[in-house]
Every structure is written in structure tokens, then in C-alpha cells.
Amino acid sequence: MKKYPIVAISRCGTYHDDEIDAVLEKLCSMADFPDILNKRVLLKPNILSDAAPEKAITTRPEILAALIRLCYRRGADQVLVGDSPGIHGPNFIPKTSMIGEVCEKEGAQWCEFAKEPRMHRIPGTLGHKLPLPKIMDDVDVIISVAKLKTHQLMYATGSVKNLFGMVPGLHKSACHMRYPTRESFARMLAGLYSVIKPHYAIMDAIVSMEGPGPAGGIPRHTGLLLASNDPTALDVAQAIIMGYQPFSLPLIRELHDKKLSQWNKLEDIAYPLLNPEKLVIADFKRIKQEKRTRLLMALFGPLVSRFIQLKHQQKEPKPLFDNDLCIRCGRCVKICPGKALTLDKDRGIVADYSACIRCYCCHEVCPADAITIEKRNGSGSWISRQS
Ligand code: SF4
Ligand code: SF4
């Protein structure tokens, strides 16, 4: 049944429990929070690489804690929390991000997504199957608990892209190889969304990330919290706040074109509290978009071979390695889907750019800020709206 898409947005200046509890309660009341009485609820935060909360890479533990409390106040039988960052092993528990600790304190159960995953056929991908956690089929309600962040590949992270973390561990890297362009990756993400079918989305935009996200960007206080009964609508609001035209983002286009959104026109989305058009951050440092290639790939992307898509993607800015900063941890080598990297103990990382598909997974997992994204024409791979 079609829902009426509602995005409730409120100011929330701090991560203090009292303020978040009150704002979250208001947002969820305004934006049609699902009936969870006696139900099992799965929360999917964005953990990415289990970094310290103040780096703005992960959903803040305070937001997750408030949401767990809200779920129990509304009668949930059990609240579960899970994610599966690419670089961590099967027994991963998020410690640095403090999410494991919050689960314990608030009485939520941490889930291991890599345990007994089930294969699911992903619509729109010519029959490709991906593993997804078994727990997904055993809960009644799934909530994406996202972070407002830029993303080198998809321009913005958001509540739909956040669900990619449900694909266990390094299975995610293989997806980058199979879907090398922004457009093909967006098609896979939209298919994944149609399988997972999340019921609700919350977005932590109190301290967001601008610049070269999703892991190497700059934390920025934006003082907002968002909730929606339609994750695709929430991502539209996020795009507007960041200063993007929503349909310029391949994932939003794909979700709309595949009729996976609850809205048809942007005007169908209701904003009962703040309107994102009034919240645009004029100098937000966004990822630069290539207008010409964007249009061509949007029109012809599905028709061209993966080899041509890969060559197209290789025109994108390269990851650059600073071997003075590199701590030789090998994470980037492990996650690289193109097998483009080798670690030389003396020289550091050696990259073969002819094998690099510009997925930026290496940049996401580097703990030492040793990887930057190439700047082009002096303008950089990320820009502020005013530049
Ligand atoms: S070098 Fe980095 S950007 Fe290139 S394919 Fe490997 S992980 Fe992706
Ligand atoms: S570049 Fe970063 S991720 Fe790669 S080995 Fe060096 S420190 Fe580790």
C-alpha cells in the first residue's frame, strides 16, 4: 500500500540525551513512525570503519541510544542493531564508535550480519544474487539510521546507501567491480533497497560530513535531525540541504524511475516541520559532479558493456597515496576490488591505476588519512556551492 511520504526535520544543536530524546520523539510522531508494539526491530546505523564518534564517519552512538529507548517506550519486543563494515572480520563488534557499548547499555542486541547469510536475487541486475543477513527475515521492522555525509562515488551517503552495509564484509568490494560506474552502482543499490524494504529512516545531521566523504571528509556542525516514513524521501531532503538538485544524484533518479519511492514528484513529499529548501547550506563542500558524463551515462549506461563502463569510470579522479603518512596496515590492499594495490614495506603503497575502478573503497578504510582524491583543473574533486 502506498504511504504518504513525510519527512520531519528539526533543529537539534547537541548530542545531549535530553535534547535528542525530545526531538526524536517529536519527529517520529510527525513522520508516521511504524507500529512496533510487540515487534522485533532491526536498526541499521552507518558504522563504515568503526571510527571515533567525533570524526563524523559513523552514526553517533547518542542517536542510536535515543532510538533504542524510543523503540522500547513504544512497546518493541526486542531491538537489534547491526552493520557489517567491509574491512572487519566476522566477529566484529563496534568498539571505537561506541556503538557496541550503547547496545549493551540500552538493552539492544548486536547482530552479526556475516552469520548464515542468505542469497537474494537483486532486481535490475540481470539476475545477480547477493548475500544478506538471515536476521533480516526474522524481524518485523527495519530502520536505516543514517548520517548526513558526502560520498566520493555516490555524491551523498544517505539512508538508502546506508543499507549497502547489510551485504556482509568483503562481498561489498566485489559489487564495486561488477558495478563500476555511479549509474550501474545506483541500479544495484536500488535493487537492494527493493529487497530489504526498510520501513523507516532516521538521519543524524547534528554534526555532518562535508568534503571528501564518506570517511576522509570534514565534520561540520549542521544542527539537524531528520525522520521519514520513506527513506527515499529522506534522501531527497538530504540532497536539497547539501545543495544538490535531487535528480542530479544517480541513486535518487534510479529509485524514482524504478517506482521505489512513495512519491512521484518532489512536491508529493510533505515537510510538516522545517522545509529543506529553507535549510540549504550555501557553502557546503559537495563532491563535484561531471555534467556531461553524467547525462551520457544516464542515457546509455545500461546499454554499454562493463568494459566500457570501467574505462568511463577511470576518467574519474584517482586516489593518491601519501607514503609518509601510511602506517602500512594493508587495509586498502585487502579491500581493493580491482587488485590495483600492493604494499611494499619500504616504499609503501604502489598503485596500478590501469586496474583501479575509482570506487574509493581504499579511501573509506584508511585509518591514517594517507589517501586523498586527486584534484583536477585546480578545482578539486569536491567543491563548495559558492566556489
Ligand atoms: S585503488 Fe582504491 S579506488 Fe582504485 S579500485 Fe582499489 S580501492 Fe578502488
Ligand atoms: S594507505 Fe592507509 S589503508 Fe593503505 S596501508 Fe597505508 S595506512 Fe593502511
PDB file of C-alpha atoms and ligand atoms in Angstrom, residues 326-332 349 366-368 370-371, ligand 2:
ATOM      1  CA  CYS A 326      50.879   5.463   5.508  1.00  0.00           C
ATOM      2  CA  ILE A 327      51.224   3.173   8.522  1.00  0.00           C
ATOM      3  CA  ARG A 328      51.483   0.038   6.307  1.00  0.00           C
ATOM      4  CA  CYS A 329      48.288  -1.503   7.772  1.00  0.00           C
ATOM      5  CA  GLY A 330      47.320  -3.118   4.455  1.00  0.00           C
ATOM      6  CA  ARG A 331      43.591  -2.328   4.802  1.00  0.00           C
ATOM      7  CA  CYS A 332      43.402  -0.646   1.389  1.00  0.00           C
ATOM      8  CA  ILE A 349      51.531   1.587  -1.321  1.00  0.00           C
ATOM      9  CA  CYS A 366      42.403   4.197   5.547  1.00  0.00           C
ATOM     10  CA  PRO A 367      42.902   4.885   9.276  1.00  0.00           C
ATOM     11  CA  ALA A 368      45.823   7.289   8.708  1.00  0.00           C
ATOM     12  CA  ALA A 370      47.103   8.741   3.865  1.00  0.00           C
ATOM     13  CA  ILE A 371      44.784   8.660   0.832  1.00  0.00           C
TER      14      ILE A 371
HETATM   15  S1  SF4 B   2      47.387   3.826   2.641  1.00  0.00           S
HETATM   16 FE1  SF4 B   2      46.134   3.798   4.512  1.00  0.00          FE
HETATM   17  S2  SF4 B   2      44.968   1.895   4.389  1.00  0.00           S
HETATM   18 FE2  SF4 B   2      46.648   1.722   2.906  1.00  0.00          FE
HETATM   19  S3  SF4 B   2      48.279   0.655   4.019  1.00  0.00           S
HETATM   20 FE3  SF4 B   2      48.638   2.857   4.224  1.00  0.00          FE
HETATM   21  S4  SF4 B   2      47.605   3.444   6.159  1.00  0.00           S
HETATM   22 FE4  SF4 B   2      46.814   1.434   5.587  1.00  0.00          FE
END
